[in-house]
Short mmCIF file of C-alpha atoms in Angstrom, two decimals:
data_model
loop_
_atom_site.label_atom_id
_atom_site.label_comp_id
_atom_site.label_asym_id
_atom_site.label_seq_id
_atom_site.Cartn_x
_atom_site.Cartn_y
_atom_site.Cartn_z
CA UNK I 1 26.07 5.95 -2.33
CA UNK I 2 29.82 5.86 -0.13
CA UNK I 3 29.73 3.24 2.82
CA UNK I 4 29.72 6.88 4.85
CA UNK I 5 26.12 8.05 3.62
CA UNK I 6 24.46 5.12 3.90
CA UNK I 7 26.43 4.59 7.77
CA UNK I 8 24.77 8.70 8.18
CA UNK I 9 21.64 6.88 6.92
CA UNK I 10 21.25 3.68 8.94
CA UNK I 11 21.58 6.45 12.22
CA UNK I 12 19.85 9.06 11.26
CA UNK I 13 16.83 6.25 10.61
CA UNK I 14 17.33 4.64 14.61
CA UNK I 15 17.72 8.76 15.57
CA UNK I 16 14.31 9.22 13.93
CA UNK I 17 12.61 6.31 15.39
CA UNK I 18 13.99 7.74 19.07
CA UNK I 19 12.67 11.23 17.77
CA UNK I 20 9.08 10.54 17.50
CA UNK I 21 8.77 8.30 20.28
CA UNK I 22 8.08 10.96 22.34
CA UNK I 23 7.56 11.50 26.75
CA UNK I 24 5.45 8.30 26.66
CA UNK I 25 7.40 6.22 25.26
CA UNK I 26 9.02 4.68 27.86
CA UNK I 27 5.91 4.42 30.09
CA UNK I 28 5.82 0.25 30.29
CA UNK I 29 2.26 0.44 30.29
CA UNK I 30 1.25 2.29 27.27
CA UNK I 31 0.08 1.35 24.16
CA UNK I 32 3.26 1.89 21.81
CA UNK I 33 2.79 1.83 17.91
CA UNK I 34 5.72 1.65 15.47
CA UNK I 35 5.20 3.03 12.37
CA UNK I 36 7.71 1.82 9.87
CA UNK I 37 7.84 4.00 6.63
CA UNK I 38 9.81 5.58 4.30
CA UNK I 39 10.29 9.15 5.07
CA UNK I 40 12.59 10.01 2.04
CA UNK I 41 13.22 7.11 -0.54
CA UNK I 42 10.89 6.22 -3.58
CA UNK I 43 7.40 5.69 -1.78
CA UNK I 44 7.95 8.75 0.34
CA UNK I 45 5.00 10.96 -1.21
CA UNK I 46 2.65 8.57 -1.08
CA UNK I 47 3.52 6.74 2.65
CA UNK I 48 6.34 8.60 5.02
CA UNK I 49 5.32 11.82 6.61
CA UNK I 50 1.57 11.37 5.43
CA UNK I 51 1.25 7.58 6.84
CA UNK I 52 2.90 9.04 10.34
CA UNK I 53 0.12 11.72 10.71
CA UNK I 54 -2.37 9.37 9.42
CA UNK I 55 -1.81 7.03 12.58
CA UNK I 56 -1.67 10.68 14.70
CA UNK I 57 -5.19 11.10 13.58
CA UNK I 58 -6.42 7.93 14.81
CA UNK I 59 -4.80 8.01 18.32
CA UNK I 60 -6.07 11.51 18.44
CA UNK I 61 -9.97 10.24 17.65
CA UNK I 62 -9.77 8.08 20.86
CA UNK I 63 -8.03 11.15 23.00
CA UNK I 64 -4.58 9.74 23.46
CA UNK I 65 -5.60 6.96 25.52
CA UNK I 66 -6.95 3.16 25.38
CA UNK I 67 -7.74 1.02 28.42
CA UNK I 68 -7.03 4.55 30.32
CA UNK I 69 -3.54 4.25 28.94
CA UNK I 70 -1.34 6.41 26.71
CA UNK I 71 -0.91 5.82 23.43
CA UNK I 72 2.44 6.61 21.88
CA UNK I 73 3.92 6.35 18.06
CA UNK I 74 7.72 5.44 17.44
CA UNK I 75 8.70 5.79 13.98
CA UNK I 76 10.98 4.21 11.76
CA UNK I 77 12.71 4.46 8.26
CA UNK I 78 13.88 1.10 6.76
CA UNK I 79 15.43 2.68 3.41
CA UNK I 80 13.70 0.04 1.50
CA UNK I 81 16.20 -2.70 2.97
CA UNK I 82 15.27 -5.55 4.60
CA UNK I 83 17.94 -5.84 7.17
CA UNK I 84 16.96 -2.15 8.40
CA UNK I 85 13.42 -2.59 8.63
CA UNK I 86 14.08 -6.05 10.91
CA UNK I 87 16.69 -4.13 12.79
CA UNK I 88 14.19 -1.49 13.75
CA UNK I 89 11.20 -3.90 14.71
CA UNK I 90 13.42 -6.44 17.03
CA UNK I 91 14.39 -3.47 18.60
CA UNK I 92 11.15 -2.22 18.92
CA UNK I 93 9.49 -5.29 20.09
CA UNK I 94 12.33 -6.65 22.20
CA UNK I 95 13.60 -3.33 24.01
CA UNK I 96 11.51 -0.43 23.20
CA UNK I 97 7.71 -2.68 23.99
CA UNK I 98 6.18 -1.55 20.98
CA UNK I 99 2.53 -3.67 20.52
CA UNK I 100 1.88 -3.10 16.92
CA UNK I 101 4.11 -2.43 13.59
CA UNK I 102 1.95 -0.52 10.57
CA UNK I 103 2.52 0.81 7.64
CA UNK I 104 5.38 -1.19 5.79
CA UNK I 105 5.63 -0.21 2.09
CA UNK I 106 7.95 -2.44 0.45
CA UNK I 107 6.58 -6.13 0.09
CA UNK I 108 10.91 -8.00 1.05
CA UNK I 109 10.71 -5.18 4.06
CA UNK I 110 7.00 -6.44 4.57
CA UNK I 111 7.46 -10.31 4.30
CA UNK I 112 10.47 -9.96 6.81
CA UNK I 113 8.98 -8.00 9.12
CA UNK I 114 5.97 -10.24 9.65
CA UNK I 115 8.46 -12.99 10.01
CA UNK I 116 9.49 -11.33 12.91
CA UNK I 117 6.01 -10.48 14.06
CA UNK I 118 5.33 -14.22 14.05
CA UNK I 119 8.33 -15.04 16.04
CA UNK I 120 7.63 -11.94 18.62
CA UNK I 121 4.16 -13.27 18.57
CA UNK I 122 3.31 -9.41 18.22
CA UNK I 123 1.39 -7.59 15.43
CA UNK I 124 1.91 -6.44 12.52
CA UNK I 125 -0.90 -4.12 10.43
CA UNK I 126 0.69 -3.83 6.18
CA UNK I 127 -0.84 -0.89 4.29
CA UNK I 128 1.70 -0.30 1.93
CA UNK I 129 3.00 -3.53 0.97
CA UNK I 130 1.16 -5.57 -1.90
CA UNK I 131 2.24 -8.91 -2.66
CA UNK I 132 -0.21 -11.71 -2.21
CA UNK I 133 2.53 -13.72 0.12
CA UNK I 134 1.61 -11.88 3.08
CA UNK I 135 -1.77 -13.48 3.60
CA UNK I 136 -0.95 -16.56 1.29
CA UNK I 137 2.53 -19.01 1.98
CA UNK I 138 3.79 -16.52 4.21
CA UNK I 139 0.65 -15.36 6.34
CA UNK I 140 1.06 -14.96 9.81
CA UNK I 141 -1.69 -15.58 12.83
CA UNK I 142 -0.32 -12.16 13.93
CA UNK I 143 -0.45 -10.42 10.52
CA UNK I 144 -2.83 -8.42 8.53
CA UNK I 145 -2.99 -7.23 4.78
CA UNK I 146 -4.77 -3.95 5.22
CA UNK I 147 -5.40 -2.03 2.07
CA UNK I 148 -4.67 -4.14 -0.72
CA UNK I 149 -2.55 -6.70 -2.76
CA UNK I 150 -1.00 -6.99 -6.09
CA UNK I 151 -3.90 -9.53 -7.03
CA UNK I 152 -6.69 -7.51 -6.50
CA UNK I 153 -5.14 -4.24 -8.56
CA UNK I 154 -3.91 -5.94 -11.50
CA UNK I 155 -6.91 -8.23 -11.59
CA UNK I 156 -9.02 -4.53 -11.44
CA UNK I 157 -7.21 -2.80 -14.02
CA UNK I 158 -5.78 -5.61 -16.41
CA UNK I 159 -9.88 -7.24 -16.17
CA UNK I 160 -11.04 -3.58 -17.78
CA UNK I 161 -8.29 -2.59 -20.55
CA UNK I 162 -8.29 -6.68 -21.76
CA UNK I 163 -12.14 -6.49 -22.24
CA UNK I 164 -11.66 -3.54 -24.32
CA UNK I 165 -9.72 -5.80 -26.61
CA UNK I 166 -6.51 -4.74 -25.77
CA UNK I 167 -5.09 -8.72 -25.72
CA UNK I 168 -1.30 -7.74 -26.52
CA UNK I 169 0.62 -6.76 -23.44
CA UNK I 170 4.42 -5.90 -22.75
CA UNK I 171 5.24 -5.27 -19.01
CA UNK I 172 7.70 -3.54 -17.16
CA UNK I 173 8.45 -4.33 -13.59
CA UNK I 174 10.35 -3.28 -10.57
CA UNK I 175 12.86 -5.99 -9.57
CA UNK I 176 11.87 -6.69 -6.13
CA UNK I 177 8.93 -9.21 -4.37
CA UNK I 178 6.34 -6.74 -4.79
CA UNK I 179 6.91 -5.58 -9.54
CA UNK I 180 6.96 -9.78 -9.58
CA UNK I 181 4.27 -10.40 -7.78
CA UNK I 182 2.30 -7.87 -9.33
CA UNK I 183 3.92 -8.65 -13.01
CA UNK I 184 2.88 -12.30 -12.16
CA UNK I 185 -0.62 -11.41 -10.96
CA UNK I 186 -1.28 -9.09 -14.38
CA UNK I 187 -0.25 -11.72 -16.79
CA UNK I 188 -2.44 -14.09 -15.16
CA UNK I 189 -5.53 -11.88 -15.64
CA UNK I 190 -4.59 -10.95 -19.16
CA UNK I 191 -4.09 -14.62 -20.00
CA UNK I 192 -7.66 -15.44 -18.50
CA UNK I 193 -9.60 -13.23 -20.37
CA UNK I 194 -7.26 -14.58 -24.04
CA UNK I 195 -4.56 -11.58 -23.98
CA UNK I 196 -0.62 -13.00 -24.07
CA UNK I 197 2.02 -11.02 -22.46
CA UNK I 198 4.85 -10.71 -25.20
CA UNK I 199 7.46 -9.98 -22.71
CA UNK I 200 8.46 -9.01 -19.18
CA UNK I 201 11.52 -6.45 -18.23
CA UNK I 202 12.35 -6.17 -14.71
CA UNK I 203 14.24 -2.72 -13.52
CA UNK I 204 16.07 -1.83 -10.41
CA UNK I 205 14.21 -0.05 -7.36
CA UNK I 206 14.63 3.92 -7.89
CA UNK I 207 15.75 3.80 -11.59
CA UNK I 208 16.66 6.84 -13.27
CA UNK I 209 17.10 5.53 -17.04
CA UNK I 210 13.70 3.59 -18.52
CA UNK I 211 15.00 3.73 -22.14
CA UNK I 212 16.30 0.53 -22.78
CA UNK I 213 13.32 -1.23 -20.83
CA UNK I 214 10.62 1.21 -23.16
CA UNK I 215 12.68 -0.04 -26.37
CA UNK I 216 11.90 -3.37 -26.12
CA UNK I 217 8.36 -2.70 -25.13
CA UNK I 218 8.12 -0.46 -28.41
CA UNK I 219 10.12 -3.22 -30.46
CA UNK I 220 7.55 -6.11 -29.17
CA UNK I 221 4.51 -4.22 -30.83
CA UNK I 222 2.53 -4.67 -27.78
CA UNK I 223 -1.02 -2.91 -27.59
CA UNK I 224 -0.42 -2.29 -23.97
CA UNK I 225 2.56 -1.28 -21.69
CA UNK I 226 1.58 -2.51 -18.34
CA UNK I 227 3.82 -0.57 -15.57
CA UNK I 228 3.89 -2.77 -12.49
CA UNK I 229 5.89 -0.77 -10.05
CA UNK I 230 5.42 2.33 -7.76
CA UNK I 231 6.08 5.80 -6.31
CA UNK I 232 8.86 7.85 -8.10
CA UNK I 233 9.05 4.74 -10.39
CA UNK I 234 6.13 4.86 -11.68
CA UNK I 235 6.46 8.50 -12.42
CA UNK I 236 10.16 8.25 -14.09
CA UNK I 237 8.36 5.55 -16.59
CA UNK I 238 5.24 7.00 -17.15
CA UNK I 239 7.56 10.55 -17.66
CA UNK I 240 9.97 8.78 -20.17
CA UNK I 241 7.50 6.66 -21.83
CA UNK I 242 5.71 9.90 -23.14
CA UNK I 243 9.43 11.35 -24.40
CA UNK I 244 9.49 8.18 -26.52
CA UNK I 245 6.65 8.61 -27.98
CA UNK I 246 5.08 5.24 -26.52
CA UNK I 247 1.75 6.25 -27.08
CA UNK I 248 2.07 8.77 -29.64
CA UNK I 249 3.33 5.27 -31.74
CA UNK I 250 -0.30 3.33 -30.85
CA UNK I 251 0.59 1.86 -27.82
CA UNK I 252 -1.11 2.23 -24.38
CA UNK I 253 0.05 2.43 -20.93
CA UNK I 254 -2.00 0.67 -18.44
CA UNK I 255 -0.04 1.31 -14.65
CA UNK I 256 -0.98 -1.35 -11.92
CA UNK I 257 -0.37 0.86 -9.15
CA UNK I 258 -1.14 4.60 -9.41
CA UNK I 259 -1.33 6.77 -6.44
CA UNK I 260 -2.83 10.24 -6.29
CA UNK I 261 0.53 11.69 -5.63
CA UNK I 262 1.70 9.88 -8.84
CA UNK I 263 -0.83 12.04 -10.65
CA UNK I 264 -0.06 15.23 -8.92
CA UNK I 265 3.60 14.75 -10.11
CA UNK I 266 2.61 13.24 -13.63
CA UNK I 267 0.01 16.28 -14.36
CA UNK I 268 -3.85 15.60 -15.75
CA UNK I 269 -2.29 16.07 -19.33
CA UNK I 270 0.19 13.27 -18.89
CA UNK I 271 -2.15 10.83 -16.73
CA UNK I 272 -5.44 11.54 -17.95
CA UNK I 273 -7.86 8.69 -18.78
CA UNK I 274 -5.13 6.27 -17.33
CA UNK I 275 -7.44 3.16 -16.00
CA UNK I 276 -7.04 1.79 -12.24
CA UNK I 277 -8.17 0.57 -9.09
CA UNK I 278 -8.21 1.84 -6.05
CA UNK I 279 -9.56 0.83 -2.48
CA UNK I 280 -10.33 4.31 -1.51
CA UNK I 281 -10.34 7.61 -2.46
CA UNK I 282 -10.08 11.36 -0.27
CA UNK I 283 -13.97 12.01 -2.44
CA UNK I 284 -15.89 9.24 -1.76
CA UNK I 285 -18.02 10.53 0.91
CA UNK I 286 -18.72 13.14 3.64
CA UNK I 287 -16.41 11.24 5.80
CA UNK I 288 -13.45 10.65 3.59
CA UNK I 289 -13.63 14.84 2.50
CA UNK I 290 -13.55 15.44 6.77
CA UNK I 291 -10.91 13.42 7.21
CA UNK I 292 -9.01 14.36 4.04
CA UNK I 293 -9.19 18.28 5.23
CA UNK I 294 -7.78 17.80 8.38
CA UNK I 295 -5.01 15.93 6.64
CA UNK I 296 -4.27 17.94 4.34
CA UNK I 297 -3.66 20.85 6.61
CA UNK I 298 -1.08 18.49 7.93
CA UNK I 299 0.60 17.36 5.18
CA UNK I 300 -0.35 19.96 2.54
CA UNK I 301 -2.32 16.67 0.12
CA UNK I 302 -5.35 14.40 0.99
CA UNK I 303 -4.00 11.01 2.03
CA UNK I 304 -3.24 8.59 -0.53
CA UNK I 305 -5.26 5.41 -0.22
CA UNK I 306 -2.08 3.66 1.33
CA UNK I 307 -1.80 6.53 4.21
CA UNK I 308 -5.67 6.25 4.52
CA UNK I 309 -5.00 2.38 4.97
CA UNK I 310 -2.73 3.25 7.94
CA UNK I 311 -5.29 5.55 9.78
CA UNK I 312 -8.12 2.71 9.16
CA UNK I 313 -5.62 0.15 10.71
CA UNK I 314 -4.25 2.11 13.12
CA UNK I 315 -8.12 3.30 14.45
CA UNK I 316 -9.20 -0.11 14.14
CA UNK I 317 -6.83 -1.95 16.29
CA UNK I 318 -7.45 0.38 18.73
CA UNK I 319 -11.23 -0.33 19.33
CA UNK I 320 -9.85 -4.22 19.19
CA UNK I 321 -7.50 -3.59 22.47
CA UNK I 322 -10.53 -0.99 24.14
CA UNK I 323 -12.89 -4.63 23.56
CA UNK I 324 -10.83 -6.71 24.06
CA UNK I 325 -9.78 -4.77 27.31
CA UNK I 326 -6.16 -6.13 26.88
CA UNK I 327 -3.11 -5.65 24.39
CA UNK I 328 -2.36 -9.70 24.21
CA UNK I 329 -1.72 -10.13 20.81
CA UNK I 330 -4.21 -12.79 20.44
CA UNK I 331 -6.75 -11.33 21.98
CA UNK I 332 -6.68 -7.99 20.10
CA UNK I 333 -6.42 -10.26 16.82
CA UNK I 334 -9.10 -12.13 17.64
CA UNK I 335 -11.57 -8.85 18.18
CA UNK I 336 -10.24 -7.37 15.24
CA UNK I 337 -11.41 -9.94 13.39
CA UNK I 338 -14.70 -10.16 14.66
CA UNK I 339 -15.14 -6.15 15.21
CA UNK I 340 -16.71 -4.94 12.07
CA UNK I 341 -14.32 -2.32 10.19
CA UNK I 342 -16.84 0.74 9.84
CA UNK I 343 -13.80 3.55 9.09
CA UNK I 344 -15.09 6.26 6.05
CA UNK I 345 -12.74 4.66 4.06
CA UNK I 346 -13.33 0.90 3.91
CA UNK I 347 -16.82 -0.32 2.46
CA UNK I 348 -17.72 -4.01 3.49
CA UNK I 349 -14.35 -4.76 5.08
CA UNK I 350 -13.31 -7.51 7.00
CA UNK I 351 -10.21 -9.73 8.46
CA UNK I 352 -10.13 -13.15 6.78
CA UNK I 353 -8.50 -16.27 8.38
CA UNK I 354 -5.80 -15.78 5.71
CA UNK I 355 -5.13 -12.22 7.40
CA UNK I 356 -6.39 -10.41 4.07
CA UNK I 357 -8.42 -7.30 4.32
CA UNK I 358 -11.42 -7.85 1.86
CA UNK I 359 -12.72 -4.84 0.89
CA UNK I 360 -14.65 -3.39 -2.17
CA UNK I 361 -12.38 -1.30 -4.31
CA UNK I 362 -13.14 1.05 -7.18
CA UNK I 363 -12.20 1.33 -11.11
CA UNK I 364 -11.33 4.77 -11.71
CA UNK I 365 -10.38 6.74 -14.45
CA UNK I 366 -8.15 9.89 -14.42
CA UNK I 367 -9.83 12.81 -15.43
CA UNK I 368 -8.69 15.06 -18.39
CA UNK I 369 -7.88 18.96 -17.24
CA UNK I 370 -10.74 20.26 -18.25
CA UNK I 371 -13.32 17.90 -16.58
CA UNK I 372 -11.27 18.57 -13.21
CA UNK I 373 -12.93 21.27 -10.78
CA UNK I 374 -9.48 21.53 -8.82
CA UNK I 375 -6.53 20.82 -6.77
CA UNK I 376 -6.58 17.07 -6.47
CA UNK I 377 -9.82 16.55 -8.08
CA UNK I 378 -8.89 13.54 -10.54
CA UNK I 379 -10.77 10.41 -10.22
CA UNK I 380 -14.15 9.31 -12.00
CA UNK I 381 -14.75 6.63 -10.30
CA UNK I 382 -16.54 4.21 -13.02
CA UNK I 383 -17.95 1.37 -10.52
CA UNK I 384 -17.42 -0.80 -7.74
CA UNK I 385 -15.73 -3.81 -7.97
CA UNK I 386 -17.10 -6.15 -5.26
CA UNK I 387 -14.30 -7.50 -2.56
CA UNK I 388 -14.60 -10.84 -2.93
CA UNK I 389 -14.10 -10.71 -6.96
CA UNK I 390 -10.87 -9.31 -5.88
CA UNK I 391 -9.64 -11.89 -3.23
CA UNK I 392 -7.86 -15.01 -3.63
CA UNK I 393 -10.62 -17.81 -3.34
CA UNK I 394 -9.82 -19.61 -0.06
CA UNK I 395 -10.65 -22.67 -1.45
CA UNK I 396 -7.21 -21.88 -3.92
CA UNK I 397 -5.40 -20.28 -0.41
CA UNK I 398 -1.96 -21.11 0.33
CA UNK I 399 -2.07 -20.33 3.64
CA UNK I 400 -1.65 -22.74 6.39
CA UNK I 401 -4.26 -20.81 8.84
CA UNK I 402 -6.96 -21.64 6.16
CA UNK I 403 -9.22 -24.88 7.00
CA UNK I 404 -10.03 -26.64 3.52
CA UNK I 405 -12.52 -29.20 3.87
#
């Protein structure tokens, strides 16, 4: 990309956040929200448009208004780049009064961002971002891991396929906080339960060529190929694994991270019987299917679990700041912590003193075409994984907010 584009970029994101701000946004005493996304890169699908409606819905459930104040949404796109996302939030805490950041995929974006929540002593909600740094060494009294973490998806998956007796493991891995977190966290469950990991490759963010990374998981004889990455990533490697042959020659692909838009673009026939976890899922129950319709007829797909993650946050910090009658940070905090999280989409949630989300997730299987009944039915959800089997024990917690005894 020319200096030129990514100058055309780097506006066109600060023109978009100014777009969607809307009439309110300059009234001093609403309740602003910044959604920070990624409206075109590699997470796009699966966050961008989709996690900006999903916040819509909840400010539309509670009519616009909290504390008889409007409620406004300024939206940003940080291009996966660290120094744009912290551009965007300064700017939106400092000058633009924004009260609360969600959203966030992209764990470096993510882990500076809350860095400058911390400072702001403002909030900051993380859907989208995974790595176990948010609400361990780097957790913040004014952060909040919503939907999940690299921990509790490899420790889902990797837990399943190694107790099938699949011990031999080769993984490929995005090169950025969040593919070595996750890489980290899988090896660590496959060497529990008496797997070895024969090797690790690490590619760039938004690769286009997977072949030399899928030789050397071929040439290492591995049982499994774990893909710890995500979005269009995961697709491209999934996509070119099945032109080599990779499981054609006896080996297995186990992906850490799978979204339903991952799926859609994969096809049943490529993704079928692929294990995972998830935290949620558009079928689980009379209220996820509502909620899913409405978005859908917005976006044109039901959410993905990390757009769901953004309406849950999104609806739940605003019943914090209608308790807590206020928008100080750390008095909203402190109710959302204490409020319990009752959203169609989280089953026994709640806000450690770490910041983490704990939440019961599901193993799920991808369905072959024939035992789908339609458009985006392709989960069998196999059981539920209790929360706190999923969680880093506190007692184990890196984080200074956590009182050890």
């Amino acid at each position: 990309m020319g200096e030129t584009m990514k100058q055309y970029r780097s506006v066109a994101a600060l023109a978009l956040c100014l777009a969607f701000s809307g009439a309110q946004a300059n009234d001093a005493n609403g309740v602003k929200i910044g959604v920070l996304t990624d409206m075109a890169g590699v997470t796009a699908d699966a966050t961008g448009k989709g996690s900006v409606e999903a916040a819509r819905m909840a400010i539309e459930e509670v009519g616009g208004r909290v504390l008889d104040k409007p409620v406004s949404l300024v939206v940003g796109d940080h291009q996966h780049k660290p120094d744009i996302g912290s551009s965007l939030v300064r700017k939106w805490y400092d000058a633009d009064g924004v009260d609360v950041v969600v959203d966030v995929p992209n764990s470096s974006v993510a882990l500076a961002v809350q860095g400058i929540a911390r400072e702001k002593k403002k909030l900051v909600l993380v859907s989208s971002a995974g790595t176990t740094a948010l609400s361990q060494a780097q957790c913040s009294p004014y952060g909040v891991q919503w939907t999940y973490t690299t921990y509790a998806l490899s420790r889902g998956t990797a837990n399943a396929v190694v107790k099938e007796g699949n011990k031999r493991w080769f993984i490929l891995a995005s090169d950025y906080a969040f593919g070595k977190q996750l890489a980290a966290d899988t090896e660590a469950v496959v060497k529990a339960n008496g797997g070895e990991v024969l090797g690790t490759v690490y590619h760039p963010l938004n690769a286009s060529d997977f072949a030399s990374f899928l030789l050397q998981a071929q040439a290492s004889k591995a049982q499994i190929v774990g893909i710890a990455n995500a979005g269009g990533d995961t697709i491209s490697a999934i996509k070119q694994a099945a032109e080599f042959g990779v499981s054609s020659g006896g080996q297995q692909l186990a992906a850490m991270l799978l979204l339903l838009t991952d799926v859609h673009s994969l096809g049943l026939e490529a993704a079928q019987k692929t294990y995972l976890t998830v935290p949620s899922y558009w079928d689980m129950n009379e209220g996820t299917r509502k909620f899913s319709k409405d978005f859908q007829a917005r976006v044109g797909h039901p959410s993905t679990f990390l757009q769901a993650g953004v309406y849950s946050s999104v609806r739940h910090y605003l019943r914090a700041v209608q308790a807590a009658g206020t928008t100080d940070s750390d008095a909203v905090m402190a109710k959302m912590k204490t409020l319990p999280i009752d959203d169609p989409f989280s089953q026994n949630a709640h806000i450690r003193e770490d910041g983490l989300v704990v939440r019961d997730m599901m193993l799920a299987q991808v369905k072959t075409p024939a035992q789908s009944k339609g458009a985006w039915d392709y989960y069998n959800i196999v059981r539920t994984i209790p929360g706190d089997t999923l969680a880093w024990p506190l007692s184990e917690s890196q984080c200074p907010l956590v009182k050890k005894p």
